[in-house]
mmCIF file of C-alpha atoms in Angstrom:
data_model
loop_
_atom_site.group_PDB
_atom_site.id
_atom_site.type_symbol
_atom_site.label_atom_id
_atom_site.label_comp_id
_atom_site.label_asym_id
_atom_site.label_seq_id
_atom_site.Cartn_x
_atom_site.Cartn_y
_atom_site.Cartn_z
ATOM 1 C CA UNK A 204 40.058 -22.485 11.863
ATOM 2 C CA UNK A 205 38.829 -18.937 10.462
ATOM 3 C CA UNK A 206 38.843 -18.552 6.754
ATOM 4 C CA UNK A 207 42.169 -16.436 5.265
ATOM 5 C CA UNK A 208 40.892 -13.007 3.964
ATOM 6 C CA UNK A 209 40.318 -13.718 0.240
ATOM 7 C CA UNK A 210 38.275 -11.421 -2.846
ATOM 8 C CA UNK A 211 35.496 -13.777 -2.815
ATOM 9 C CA UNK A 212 32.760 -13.740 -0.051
ATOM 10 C CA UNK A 213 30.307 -16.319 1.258
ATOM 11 C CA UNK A 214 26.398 -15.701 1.982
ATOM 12 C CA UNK A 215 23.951 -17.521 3.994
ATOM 13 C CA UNK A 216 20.148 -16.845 4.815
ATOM 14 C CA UNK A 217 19.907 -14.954 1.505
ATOM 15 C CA UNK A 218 16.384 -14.375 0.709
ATOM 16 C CA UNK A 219 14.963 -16.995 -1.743
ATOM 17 C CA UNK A 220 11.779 -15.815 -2.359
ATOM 18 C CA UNK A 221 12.870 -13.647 -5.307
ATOM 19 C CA UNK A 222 13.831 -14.652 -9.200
ATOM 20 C CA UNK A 223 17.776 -15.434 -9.661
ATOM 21 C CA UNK A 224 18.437 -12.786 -11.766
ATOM 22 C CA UNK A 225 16.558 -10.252 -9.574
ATOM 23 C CA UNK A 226 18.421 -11.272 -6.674
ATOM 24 C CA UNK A 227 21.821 -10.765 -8.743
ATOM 25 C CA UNK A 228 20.923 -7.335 -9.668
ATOM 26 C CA UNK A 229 19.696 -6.484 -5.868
ATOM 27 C CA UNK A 230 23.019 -8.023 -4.667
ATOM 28 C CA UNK A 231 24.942 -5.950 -7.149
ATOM 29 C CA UNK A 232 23.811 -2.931 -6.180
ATOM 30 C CA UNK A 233 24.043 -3.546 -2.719
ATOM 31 C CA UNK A 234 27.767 -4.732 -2.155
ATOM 32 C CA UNK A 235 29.332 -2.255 -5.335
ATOM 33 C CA UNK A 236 29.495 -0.030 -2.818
ATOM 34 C CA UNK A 237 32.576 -1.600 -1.517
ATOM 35 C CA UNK A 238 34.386 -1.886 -4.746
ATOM 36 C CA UNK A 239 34.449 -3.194 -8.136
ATOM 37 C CA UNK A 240 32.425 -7.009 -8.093
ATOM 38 C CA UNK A 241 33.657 -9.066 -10.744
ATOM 39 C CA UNK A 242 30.468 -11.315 -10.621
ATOM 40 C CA UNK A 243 27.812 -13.055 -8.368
ATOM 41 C CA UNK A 244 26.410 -16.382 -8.224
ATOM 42 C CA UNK A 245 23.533 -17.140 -6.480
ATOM 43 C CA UNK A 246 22.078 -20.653 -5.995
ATOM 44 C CA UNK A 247 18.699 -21.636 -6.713
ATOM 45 C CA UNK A 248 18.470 -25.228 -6.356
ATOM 46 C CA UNK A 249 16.469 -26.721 -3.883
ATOM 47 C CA UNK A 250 18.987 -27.659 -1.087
ATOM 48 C CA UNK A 251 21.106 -24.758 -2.413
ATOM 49 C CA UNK A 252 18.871 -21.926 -1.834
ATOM 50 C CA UNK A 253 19.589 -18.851 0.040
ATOM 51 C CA UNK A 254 23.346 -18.979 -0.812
ATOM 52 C CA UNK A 255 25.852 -16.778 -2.836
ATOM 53 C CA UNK A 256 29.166 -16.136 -3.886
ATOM 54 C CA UNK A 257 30.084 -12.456 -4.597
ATOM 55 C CA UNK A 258 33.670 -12.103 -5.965
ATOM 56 C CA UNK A 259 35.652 -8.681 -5.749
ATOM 57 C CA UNK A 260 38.649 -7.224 -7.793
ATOM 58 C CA UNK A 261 40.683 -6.711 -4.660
ATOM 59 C CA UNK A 262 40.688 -8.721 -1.131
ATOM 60 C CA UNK A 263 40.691 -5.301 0.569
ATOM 61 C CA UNK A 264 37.045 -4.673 -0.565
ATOM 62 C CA UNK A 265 35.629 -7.594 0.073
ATOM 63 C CA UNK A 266 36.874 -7.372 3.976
ATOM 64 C CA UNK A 267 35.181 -4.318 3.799
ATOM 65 C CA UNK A 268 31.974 -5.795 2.598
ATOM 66 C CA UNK A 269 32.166 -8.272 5.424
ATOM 67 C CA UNK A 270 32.718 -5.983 7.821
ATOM 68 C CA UNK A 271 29.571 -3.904 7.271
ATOM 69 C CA UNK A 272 27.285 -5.742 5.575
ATOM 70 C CA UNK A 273 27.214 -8.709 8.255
ATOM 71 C CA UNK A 274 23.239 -8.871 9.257
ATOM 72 C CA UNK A 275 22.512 -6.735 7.083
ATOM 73 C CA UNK A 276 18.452 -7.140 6.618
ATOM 74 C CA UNK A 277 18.068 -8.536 3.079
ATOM 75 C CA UNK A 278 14.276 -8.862 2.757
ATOM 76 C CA UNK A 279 14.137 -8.644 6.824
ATOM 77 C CA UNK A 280 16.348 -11.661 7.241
ATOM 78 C CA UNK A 281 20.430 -10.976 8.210
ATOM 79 C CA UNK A 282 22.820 -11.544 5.559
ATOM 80 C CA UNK A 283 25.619 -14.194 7.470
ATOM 81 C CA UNK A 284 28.965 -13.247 5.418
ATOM 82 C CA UNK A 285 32.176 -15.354 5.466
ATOM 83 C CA UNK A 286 35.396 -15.594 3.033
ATOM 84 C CA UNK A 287 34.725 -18.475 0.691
ATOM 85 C CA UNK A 288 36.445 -21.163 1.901
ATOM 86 C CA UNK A 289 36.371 -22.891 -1.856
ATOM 87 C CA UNK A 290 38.060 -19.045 -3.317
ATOM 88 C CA UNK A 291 40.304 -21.031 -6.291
ATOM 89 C CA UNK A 292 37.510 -23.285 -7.080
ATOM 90 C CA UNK A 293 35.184 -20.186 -7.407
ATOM 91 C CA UNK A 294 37.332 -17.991 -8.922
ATOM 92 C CA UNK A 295 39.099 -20.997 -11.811
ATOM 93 C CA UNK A 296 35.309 -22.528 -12.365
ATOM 94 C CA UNK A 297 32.345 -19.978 -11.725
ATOM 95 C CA UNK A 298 34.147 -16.370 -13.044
ATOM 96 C CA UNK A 299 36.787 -17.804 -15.585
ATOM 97 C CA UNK A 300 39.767 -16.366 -14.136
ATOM 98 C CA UNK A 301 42.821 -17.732 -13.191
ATOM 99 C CA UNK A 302 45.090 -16.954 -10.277
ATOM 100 C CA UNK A 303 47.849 -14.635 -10.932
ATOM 101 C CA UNK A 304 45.830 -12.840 -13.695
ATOM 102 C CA UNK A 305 43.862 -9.656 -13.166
ATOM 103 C CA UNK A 306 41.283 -10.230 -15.016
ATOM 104 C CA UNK A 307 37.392 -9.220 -14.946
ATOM 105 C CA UNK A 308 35.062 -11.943 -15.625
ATOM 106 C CA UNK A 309 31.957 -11.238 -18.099
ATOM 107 C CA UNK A 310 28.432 -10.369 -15.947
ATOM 108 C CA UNK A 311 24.978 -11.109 -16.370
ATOM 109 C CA UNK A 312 24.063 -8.301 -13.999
ATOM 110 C CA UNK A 313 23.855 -4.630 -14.159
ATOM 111 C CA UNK A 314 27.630 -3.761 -12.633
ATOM 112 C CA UNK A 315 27.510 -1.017 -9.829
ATOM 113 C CA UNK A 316 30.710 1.028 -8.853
ATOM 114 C CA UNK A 317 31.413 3.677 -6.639
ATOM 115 C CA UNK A 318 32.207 6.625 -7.948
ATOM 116 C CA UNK A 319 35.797 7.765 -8.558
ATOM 117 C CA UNK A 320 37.066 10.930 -6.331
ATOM 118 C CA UNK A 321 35.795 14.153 -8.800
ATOM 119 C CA UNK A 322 35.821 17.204 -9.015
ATOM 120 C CA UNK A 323 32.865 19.169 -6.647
ATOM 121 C CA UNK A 324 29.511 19.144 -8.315
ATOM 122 C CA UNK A 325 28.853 21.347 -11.547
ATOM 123 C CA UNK A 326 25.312 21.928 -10.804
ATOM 124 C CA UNK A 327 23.902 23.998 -7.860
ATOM 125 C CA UNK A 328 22.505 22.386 -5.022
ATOM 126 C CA UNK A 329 19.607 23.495 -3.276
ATOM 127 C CA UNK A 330 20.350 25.255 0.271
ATOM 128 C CA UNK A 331 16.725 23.698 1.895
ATOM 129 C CA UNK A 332 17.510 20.521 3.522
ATOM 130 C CA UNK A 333 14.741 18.195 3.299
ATOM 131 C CA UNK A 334 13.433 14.922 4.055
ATOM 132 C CA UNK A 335 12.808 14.225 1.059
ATOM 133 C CA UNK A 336 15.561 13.785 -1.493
ATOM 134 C CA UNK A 337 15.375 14.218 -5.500
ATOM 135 C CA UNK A 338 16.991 11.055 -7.351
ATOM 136 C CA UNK A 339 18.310 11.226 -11.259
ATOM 137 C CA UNK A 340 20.419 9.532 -13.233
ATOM 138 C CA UNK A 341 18.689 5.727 -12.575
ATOM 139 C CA UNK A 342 19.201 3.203 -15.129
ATOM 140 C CA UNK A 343 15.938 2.198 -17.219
ATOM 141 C CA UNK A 344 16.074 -1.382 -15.420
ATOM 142 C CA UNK A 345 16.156 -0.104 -12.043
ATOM 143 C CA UNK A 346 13.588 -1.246 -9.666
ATOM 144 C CA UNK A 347 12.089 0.298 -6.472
ATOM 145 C CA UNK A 348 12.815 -3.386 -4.516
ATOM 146 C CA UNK A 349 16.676 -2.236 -5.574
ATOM 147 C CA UNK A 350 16.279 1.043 -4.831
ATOM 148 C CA UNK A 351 15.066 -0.011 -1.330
ATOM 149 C CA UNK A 352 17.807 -1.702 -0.606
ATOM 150 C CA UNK A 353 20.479 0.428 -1.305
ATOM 151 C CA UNK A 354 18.987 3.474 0.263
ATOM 152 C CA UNK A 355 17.783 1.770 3.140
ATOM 153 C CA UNK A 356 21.651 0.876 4.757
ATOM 154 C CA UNK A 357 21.178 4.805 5.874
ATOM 155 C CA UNK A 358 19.305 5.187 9.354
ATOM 156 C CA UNK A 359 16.271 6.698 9.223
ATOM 157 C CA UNK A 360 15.029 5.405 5.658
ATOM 158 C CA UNK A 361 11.245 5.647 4.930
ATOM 159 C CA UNK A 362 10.343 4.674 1.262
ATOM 160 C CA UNK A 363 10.691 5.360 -2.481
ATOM 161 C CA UNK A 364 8.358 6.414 -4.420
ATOM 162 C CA UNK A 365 9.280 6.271 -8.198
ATOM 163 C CA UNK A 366 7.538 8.389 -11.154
ATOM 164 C CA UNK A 367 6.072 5.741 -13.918
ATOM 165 C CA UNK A 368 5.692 8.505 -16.239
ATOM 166 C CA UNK A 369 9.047 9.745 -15.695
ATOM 167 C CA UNK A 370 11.969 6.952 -16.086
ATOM 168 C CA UNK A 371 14.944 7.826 -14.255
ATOM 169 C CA UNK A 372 13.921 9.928 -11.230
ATOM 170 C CA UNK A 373 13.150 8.701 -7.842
ATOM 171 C CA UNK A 374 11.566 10.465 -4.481
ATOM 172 C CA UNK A 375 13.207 8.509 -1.224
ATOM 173 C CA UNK A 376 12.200 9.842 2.206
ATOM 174 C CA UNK A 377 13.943 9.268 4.923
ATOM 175 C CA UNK A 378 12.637 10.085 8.863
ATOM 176 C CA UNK A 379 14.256 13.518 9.083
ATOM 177 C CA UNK A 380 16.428 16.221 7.325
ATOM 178 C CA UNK A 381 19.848 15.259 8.972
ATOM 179 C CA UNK A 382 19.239 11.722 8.260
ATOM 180 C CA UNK A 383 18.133 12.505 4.555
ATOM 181 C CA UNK A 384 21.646 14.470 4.788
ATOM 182 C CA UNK A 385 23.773 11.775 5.818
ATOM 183 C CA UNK A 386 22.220 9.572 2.573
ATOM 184 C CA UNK A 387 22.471 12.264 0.598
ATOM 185 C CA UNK A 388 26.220 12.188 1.353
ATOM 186 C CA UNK A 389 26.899 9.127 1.351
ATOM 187 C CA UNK A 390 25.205 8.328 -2.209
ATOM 188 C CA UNK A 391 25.103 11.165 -4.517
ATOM 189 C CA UNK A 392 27.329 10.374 -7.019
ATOM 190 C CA UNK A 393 27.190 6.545 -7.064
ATOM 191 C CA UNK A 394 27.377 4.941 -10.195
ATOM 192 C CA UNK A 395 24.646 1.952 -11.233
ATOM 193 C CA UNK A 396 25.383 0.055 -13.997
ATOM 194 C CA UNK A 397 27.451 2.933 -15.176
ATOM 195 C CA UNK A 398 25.396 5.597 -14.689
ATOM 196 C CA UNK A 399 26.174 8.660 -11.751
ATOM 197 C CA UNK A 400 23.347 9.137 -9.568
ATOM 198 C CA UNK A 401 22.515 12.972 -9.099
ATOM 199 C CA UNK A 402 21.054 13.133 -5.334
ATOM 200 C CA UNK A 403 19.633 16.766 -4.436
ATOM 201 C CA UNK A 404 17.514 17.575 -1.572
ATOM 202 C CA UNK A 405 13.734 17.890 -3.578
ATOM 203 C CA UNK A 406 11.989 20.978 -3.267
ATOM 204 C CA UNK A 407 9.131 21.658 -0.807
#
């Protein structure tokens, strides 16, 4: 019997070679795409490992998440994502809230959202498409392993290279310019734990 569409989803085959908190962050920034997460729990006990619960603030998100994140290489191993067949368990116990109330639970993660319609961009943007495209705006704590993996869901996705002596900026190169493009689209203007990324095309 399939699981009822529900806010909370189910993963399997989750990498388990990282830290618990690492893997929280990487998760966060991977599935905020799809909507405002209310928490994640990821299990780290022996016979527990390579599972987690990521909770959303409306059901219509999470089926989105589902939808396109199923096999998604985490790590080079395919995310398998279900409802959570144990939602009111989840949701009462692990994120302290109760049905029938809308309310967000605390975090121990950075929280990632995407980025409210606005207004067209203030700042000019360079008419050379490139390969090669300019990232500001990161929060201190970002990491190029996060980084990776939320540029990465774009075809065509090379690598990041990140500037120690500048905090903040990224480089992430993708195969060509229209793929670069389509990222570029997609992700300029994404918020990470609250901050707007500003996505250009970098100069040659």
């Amino acid at each position: 019997m399939d699981i009822p569409p529900n806010h909370t989803i189910y993963l399997r085959n989750v990498y388990d070679k990282l830290k618990k908190d690492e893997t929280q962050r990487l998760l966060y920034a991977l599935f905020g795409q799809f909507g405002r997460i209310l928490d994640v729990v990821v299990m780290s006990g022996v016979r527990l490992r390579g599972q987690a619960w990521i909770a959303f603030s409306d059901v219509g998100a999470a089926t989105n998440a589902l939808r396109a994140m199923q096999n998604f290489p985490f790590y080079g191993k395919p995310l398998r994502v279900e409802f959570s067949a144990n939602k009111s368990k989840i949701v009462t116990e692990t994120f302290g809230i109760k049905p029938g109330k809308k309310q967000l639970g605390a975090s121990t993660g950075p929280r990632v959202e995407p980025e409210a319609p606005a207004a067209a961009p203030s700042g000019p943007q360079p008419s050379t498409p490139s390969s090669v495209l300019f990232v500001e705006g990161l929060p201190a704590a970002t990491t190029e392993a996060m980084l990776s993996l939320l540029f990465q869901q774009y075809p065509g996705f090379a690598e990041i290279r990140m500037v120690e002596a500048r905090p903040g900026i990224a480089f992430v190169e993708y195969a060509s310019e229209a793929q670069a493009e389509v990222a570029l689209s997609g992700l300029d203007g994404f918020r990470v734990d609250g901050h707007a990324l500003s996505i250009s095309f970098a100069k040659r």
